[in-house]
Short mmCIF file of C-alpha atoms in Angstrom, two decimals:
data_model
loop_
_atom_site.label_atom_id
_atom_site.label_comp_id
_atom_site.label_asym_id
_atom_site.label_seq_id
_atom_site.Cartn_x
_atom_site.Cartn_y
_atom_site.Cartn_z
CA UNK A 17 -0.12 -0.08 0.02
CA UNK A 18 0.58 3.23 -0.02
CA UNK A 19 -0.24 3.15 3.84
CA UNK A 20 -1.17 2.10 2.91
CA UNK A 21 -4.75 3.10 -3.90
CA UNK A 22 -11.98 6.46 -14.60
CA UNK A 23 -15.11 6.25 -12.74
CA UNK A 24 -17.35 4.63 -15.07
CA UNK A 25 -21.11 3.89 -15.15
CA UNK A 26 -22.41 0.57 -13.99
CA UNK A 27 -25.08 -0.87 -15.83
CA UNK A 28 -26.86 -3.06 -13.21
CA UNK A 29 -28.87 -5.75 -15.11
CA UNK A 30 -32.33 -6.62 -14.23
CA UNK A 31 -32.85 -9.75 -12.25
CA UNK A 32 -34.99 -12.54 -12.67
CA UNK A 33 -35.98 -14.69 -9.81
CA UNK A 34 -36.26 -18.51 -10.39
CA UNK A 35 -38.95 -18.94 -7.94
CA UNK A 36 -40.06 -17.50 -4.57
CA UNK A 37 -38.19 -19.93 -2.95
CA UNK A 38 -35.34 -20.69 -5.32
CA UNK A 39 -33.26 -17.87 -4.41
CA UNK A 40 -30.71 -16.15 -6.75
CA UNK A 41 -28.50 -18.17 -9.29
CA UNK A 42 -25.01 -17.13 -8.75
CA UNK A 43 -24.88 -15.45 -12.12
CA UNK A 44 -27.67 -13.06 -11.02
CA UNK A 45 -27.19 -9.65 -10.15
CA UNK A 46 -28.66 -7.80 -7.03
CA UNK A 47 -30.02 -4.60 -8.24
CA UNK A 48 -30.30 -2.64 -4.90
CA UNK A 49 -29.54 -2.55 -1.22
CA UNK A 50 -31.57 -5.71 -0.21
CA UNK A 51 -30.33 -7.70 2.78
CA UNK A 52 -32.90 -10.28 2.22
CA UNK A 53 -31.42 -10.59 -1.38
CA UNK A 54 -28.05 -11.07 -0.13
CA UNK A 55 -29.22 -13.54 2.50
CA UNK A 56 -30.68 -15.52 -0.16
CA UNK A 57 -27.84 -15.58 -2.81
CA UNK A 58 -25.11 -15.98 0.11
CA UNK A 59 -26.70 -18.18 2.79
CA UNK A 60 -23.46 -18.65 4.46
CA UNK A 61 -23.06 -14.92 5.21
CA UNK A 62 -26.61 -14.67 6.91
CA UNK A 63 -26.06 -13.63 10.66
CA UNK A 64 -22.24 -13.09 10.10
CA UNK A 65 -20.40 -10.18 12.22
CA UNK A 66 -17.51 -8.87 9.94
CA UNK A 67 -14.36 -7.85 11.11
CA UNK A 68 -12.64 -5.25 9.24
CA UNK A 69 -8.98 -4.60 10.10
CA UNK A 70 -7.79 -0.85 9.95
CA UNK A 71 -4.88 1.11 10.47
CA UNK A 72 -5.82 4.19 12.31
CA UNK A 73 -2.61 6.05 11.25
CA UNK A 74 -3.37 6.22 7.39
CA UNK A 75 -5.56 9.15 6.88
CA UNK A 76 -7.61 9.81 4.73
CA UNK A 77 -8.61 6.25 4.88
CA UNK A 78 -8.46 5.42 8.59
CA UNK A 79 -7.66 7.87 11.34
CA UNK A 80 -8.50 8.43 15.17
CA UNK A 81 -11.54 11.03 15.33
CA UNK A 82 -10.18 13.95 16.63
CA UNK A 83 -13.39 14.52 18.78
CA UNK A 84 -13.49 11.00 19.98
CA UNK A 85 -10.30 9.16 20.67
CA UNK A 86 -12.14 5.93 21.07
CA UNK A 87 -13.55 6.06 17.27
CA UNK A 88 -11.93 5.52 13.97
CA UNK A 89 -13.19 7.23 11.02
CA UNK A 90 -12.01 7.61 7.30
CA UNK A 91 -12.97 6.74 3.92
CA UNK A 92 -12.35 3.28 4.15
CA UNK A 93 -14.72 3.26 7.22
CA UNK A 94 -17.46 4.85 5.71
CA UNK A 95 -17.02 2.75 2.61
CA UNK A 96 -17.40 -0.35 4.59
CA UNK A 97 -20.31 1.03 6.69
CA UNK A 98 -21.93 1.73 3.59
CA UNK A 99 -21.20 -1.61 1.70
CA UNK A 100 -22.22 -3.61 4.85
CA UNK A 101 -25.33 -1.79 5.54
CA UNK A 102 -26.23 -2.44 1.90
CA UNK A 103 -25.57 -6.23 2.65
CA UNK A 104 -27.47 -6.23 5.91
CA UNK A 105 -24.30 -7.43 7.85
CA UNK A 106 -23.14 -6.23 11.21
CA UNK A 107 -19.26 -5.27 11.41
CA UNK A 108 -16.76 -3.92 13.76
CA UNK A 109 -13.32 -2.37 13.22
CA UNK A 110 -10.13 -3.80 14.62
CA UNK A 111 -7.26 -1.61 14.88
CA UNK A 112 -3.56 -2.76 13.80
CA UNK A 113 -0.41 -1.76 12.30
CA UNK A 114 -0.63 -1.75 8.36
CA UNK A 115 2.16 -4.10 7.61
CA UNK A 116 0.47 -6.77 9.75
CA UNK A 117 -3.07 -6.15 8.38
CA UNK A 118 -2.88 -8.47 5.31
CA UNK A 119 -1.11 -11.42 6.94
CA UNK A 120 -4.18 -11.11 9.66
CA UNK A 121 -6.62 -11.52 6.55
CA UNK A 122 -5.03 -14.43 5.10
CA UNK A 123 -4.58 -15.91 8.34
CA UNK A 124 -8.25 -15.56 9.18
CA UNK A 125 -7.76 -13.06 12.34
CA UNK A 126 -9.62 -10.37 10.52
CA UNK A 127 -12.20 -11.00 7.69
CA UNK A 128 -10.71 -8.29 5.33
CA UNK A 129 -8.94 -4.84 4.89
CA UNK A 130 -9.51 -1.99 2.90
CA UNK A 131 -7.05 -0.13 0.46
CA UNK A 132 -4.44 -2.66 -0.55
CA UNK A 133 -2.77 -2.52 -3.88
CA UNK A 134 -3.42 -5.44 -5.93
CA UNK A 135 -0.47 -7.32 -7.62
CA UNK A 136 0.32 -10.88 -8.50
CA UNK A 137 1.98 -11.85 -5.27
CA UNK A 138 -0.70 -10.88 -2.97
CA UNK A 139 -3.44 -12.22 -5.38
CA UNK A 140 -1.94 -15.77 -4.84
CA UNK A 141 -2.65 -15.31 -1.14
CA UNK A 142 -6.08 -13.74 -1.20
CA UNK A 143 -9.10 -12.61 -3.16
CA UNK A 144 -9.85 -9.00 -3.88
CA UNK A 145 -12.28 -6.36 -4.87
CA UNK A 146 -10.76 -3.39 -6.56
CA UNK A 147 -12.70 0.06 -6.57
CA UNK A 148 -9.93 2.81 -6.99
CA UNK A 149 -6.82 3.57 -8.65
CA UNK A 150 -3.55 4.92 -7.15
CA UNK A 151 -2.38 8.36 -7.09
CA UNK A 152 1.22 8.81 -6.09
CA UNK A 153 3.79 11.56 -5.63
CA UNK A 154 6.51 13.02 -3.31
CA UNK A 155 6.13 15.23 -0.29
CA UNK A 156 9.09 17.38 0.27
CA UNK A 157 10.12 19.85 3.14
CA UNK A 158 8.77 23.43 3.07
CA UNK A 159 10.90 25.23 0.14
CA UNK A 160 11.77 21.80 -1.65
CA UNK A 161 15.63 22.43 -0.69
CA UNK A 162 16.35 19.16 -2.63
CA UNK A 163 14.81 20.33 -5.98
CA UNK A 164 12.51 17.26 -6.39
CA UNK A 165 10.31 17.89 -9.29
CA UNK A 166 9.98 14.76 -10.80
CA UNK A 167 11.32 11.03 -10.41
CA UNK A 168 14.24 11.96 -12.36
CA UNK A 169 15.45 13.99 -9.52
CA UNK A 170 15.36 11.28 -6.87
CA UNK A 171 18.82 9.65 -7.70
CA UNK A 172 21.27 10.50 -4.97
CA UNK A 173 18.79 11.61 -2.59
CA UNK A 174 17.09 10.12 0.45
CA UNK A 175 13.64 8.74 0.29
CA UNK A 176 11.15 7.92 2.78
CA UNK A 177 8.88 5.13 2.14
CA UNK A 178 6.53 2.82 4.16
CA UNK A 179 7.99 -0.45 5.19
CA UNK A 180 6.48 -3.05 3.07
CA UNK A 181 4.71 -0.93 0.86
CA UNK A 182 4.65 -0.71 -3.00
CA UNK A 183 6.61 2.66 -2.62
CA UNK A 184 9.39 0.89 -0.92
CA UNK A 185 9.72 -1.70 -3.92
CA UNK A 186 9.53 1.06 -6.25
CA UNK A 187 12.12 3.15 -4.58
CA UNK A 188 14.66 0.39 -4.56
CA UNK A 189 13.97 -0.41 -8.20
CA UNK A 190 14.50 3.16 -9.06
CA UNK A 191 17.80 3.25 -7.07
CA UNK A 192 18.86 0.22 -9.19
CA UNK A 193 17.98 2.09 -12.56
CA UNK A 194 19.99 5.11 -11.06
CA UNK A 195 22.90 3.20 -10.62
CA UNK A 196 22.75 1.51 -14.03
CA UNK A 197 22.47 4.98 -15.50
CA UNK A 198 25.82 5.98 -13.90
CA UNK A 199 24.15 7.99 -11.11
CA UNK A 200 24.11 7.75 -7.56
CA UNK A 201 21.90 5.40 -5.85
CA UNK A 202 18.59 6.29 -3.59
CA UNK A 203 19.06 5.96 -0.05
CA UNK A 204 15.83 4.35 0.97
CA UNK A 205 14.54 4.80 4.69
CA UNK A 206 11.59 2.63 5.87
CA UNK A 207 8.97 3.85 8.46
CA UNK A 208 6.40 1.49 9.94
CA UNK A 209 3.75 4.25 9.95
CA UNK A 210 2.84 7.44 8.17
CA UNK A 211 3.54 9.78 10.83
CA UNK A 212 7.05 8.74 11.02
CA UNK A 213 7.55 8.88 7.57
CA UNK A 214 6.61 12.43 7.24
CA UNK A 215 8.65 13.25 10.53
CA UNK A 216 11.60 12.23 8.45
CA UNK A 217 10.99 14.82 5.71
CA UNK A 218 10.13 17.38 8.03
CA UNK A 219 13.23 17.10 10.01
CA UNK A 220 15.23 16.97 7.09
CA UNK A 221 16.62 13.54 7.30
CA UNK A 222 14.84 12.28 4.29
CA UNK A 223 14.49 14.64 1.38
CA UNK A 224 11.02 13.28 0.44
CA UNK A 225 8.33 10.89 1.12
CA UNK A 226 6.69 8.97 -1.84
CA UNK A 227 3.30 7.97 -0.96
CA UNK A 228 -0.31 8.22 -1.68
CA UNK A 229 -1.73 11.17 -3.36
CA UNK A 230 -4.72 11.83 -1.14
CA UNK A 231 -2.61 11.36 1.73
CA UNK A 232 -0.14 14.13 0.62
CA UNK A 233 -2.82 16.57 -0.44
CA UNK A 234 -4.20 16.20 3.14
CA UNK A 235 -0.92 16.85 4.94
CA UNK A 236 -0.27 19.65 2.57
CA UNK A 237 -3.60 21.40 3.75
CA UNK A 238 -2.78 20.44 7.51
CA UNK A 239 0.88 21.67 7.40
CA UNK A 240 1.35 24.07 4.49
CA UNK A 241 4.28 25.58 6.56
CA UNK A 242 6.11 22.42 7.03
CA UNK A 243 5.71 20.75 3.44
CA UNK A 244 5.81 21.34 -0.32
CA UNK A 245 4.55 18.94 -3.09
CA UNK A 246 7.57 17.81 -5.29
CA UNK A 247 5.64 15.92 -8.03
CA UNK A 248 2.23 14.01 -8.50
CA UNK A 249 1.25 11.25 -10.87
CA UNK A 250 -1.65 9.05 -11.55
CA UNK A 251 -1.10 5.42 -11.87
CA UNK A 252 -2.62 2.41 -13.18
CA UNK A 253 -1.98 0.23 -9.80
CA UNK A 254 -5.29 -0.97 -8.77
CA UNK A 255 -6.20 -0.66 -5.01
CA UNK A 256 -8.94 -2.96 -2.96
CA UNK A 257 -10.34 -4.71 -0.46
CA UNK A 258 -8.50 -8.09 0.29
CA UNK A 259 -10.17 -11.24 1.74
CA UNK A 260 -9.07 -14.79 2.34
CA UNK A 261 -9.21 -17.20 -0.53
CA UNK A 262 -12.62 -18.43 -1.30
CA UNK A 263 -14.31 -16.24 1.48
CA UNK A 264 -18.18 -15.62 -0.04
CA UNK A 265 -17.65 -12.26 1.61
CA UNK A 266 -15.64 -11.11 -1.37
CA UNK A 267 -18.26 -11.64 -4.34
CA UNK A 268 -20.96 -10.69 -1.96
CA UNK A 269 -19.10 -7.27 -1.16
CA UNK A 270 -18.33 -6.98 -4.97
CA UNK A 271 -22.00 -6.79 -5.60
CA UNK A 272 -22.61 -4.40 -2.66
CA UNK A 273 -19.92 -1.97 -3.95
CA UNK A 274 -21.28 -1.97 -7.24
CA UNK A 275 -24.62 -0.80 -5.95
CA UNK A 276 -23.26 2.09 -3.55
CA UNK A 277 -20.79 3.31 -6.39
CA UNK A 278 -23.83 3.55 -8.79
CA UNK A 279 -26.05 5.70 -6.19
CA UNK A 280 -23.19 8.20 -5.55
CA UNK A 281 -22.22 6.80 -2.09
CA UNK A 282 -18.61 6.39 -3.09
CA UNK A 283 -18.41 9.85 -4.81
CA UNK A 284 -19.88 11.47 -1.75
CA UNK A 285 -17.50 9.68 0.67
CA UNK A 286 -14.21 10.50 -1.47
CA UNK A 287 -15.25 13.94 -1.72
CA UNK A 288 -15.94 14.30 2.03
CA UNK A 289 -12.15 13.24 2.51
CA UNK A 290 -10.49 14.91 -0.26
CA UNK A 291 -10.06 11.95 -2.40
CA UNK A 292 -9.76 12.96 -6.21
CA UNK A 293 -12.78 11.63 -8.29
CA UNK A 294 -10.51 10.36 -11.06
CA UNK A 295 -9.09 7.94 -8.80
CA UNK A 296 -12.55 6.00 -8.68
CA UNK A 297 -12.77 2.80 -11.04
CA UNK A 298 -15.53 0.51 -11.60
CA UNK A 299 -15.40 -2.31 -9.26
CA UNK A 300 -13.73 -5.56 -10.04
CA UNK A 301 -13.76 -9.04 -8.28
CA UNK A 302 -10.35 -10.47 -8.54
CA UNK A 303 -10.28 -14.17 -7.02
CA UNK A 304 -6.92 -14.75 -8.66
#
């Protein structure tokens, strides 16, 4: 993840019931939020209480409510609430450090996590429902003392990246490319949470931090005297919710997410938290 992620109209086809008691055929689509329909189509989920893993140090996706330190808020939290309400499922949030969330999903300690980059390695370990693409960029200290305005400026610089994130792997790859081009390597400093990564930049120990674009934009608004934007870019990386392999919760959530995206709920949530609408993509269920 970036701590760790185009919008198109979704056509919802009409549903034809086989009979009043036969329920839904697997290929049929549930057209609106109807808990009874979800229970009929996915009977193993009926009455299930879902446990969502979230790192409360990953704004704007999950963060401690400044008005209630016992509550986690954020776009992931609200999107999950909308989806599970649509399905008629109760859910709760279990806080955890980001690097441990996907292993917790795979091992069954939590049912899912939101905002995880989809890639081939992770797809072998779990199922995904993708709903957005990643915007990325570099946040730098106020005044941009290292003069970073593009990825080409990163050679020879010290770069902060989240431990185990796509950005860490990307930074190491960029460093290899710098050396291959006869330039100095990038020094990659990892951090286990967002706050410590920003502190590395603010203190001048790192020249920049490569991370999620909405997170950068939020920090620029919060601390305009401490940070500047080095550069930004939209990527083709897909971001989604991750589940254990073959969990029926994944295809059910895929259907619910199509509904709440089509009725504008995802747009409203993203707008509330300052996430660019062009990052939204049509949901896809990726079981492998």
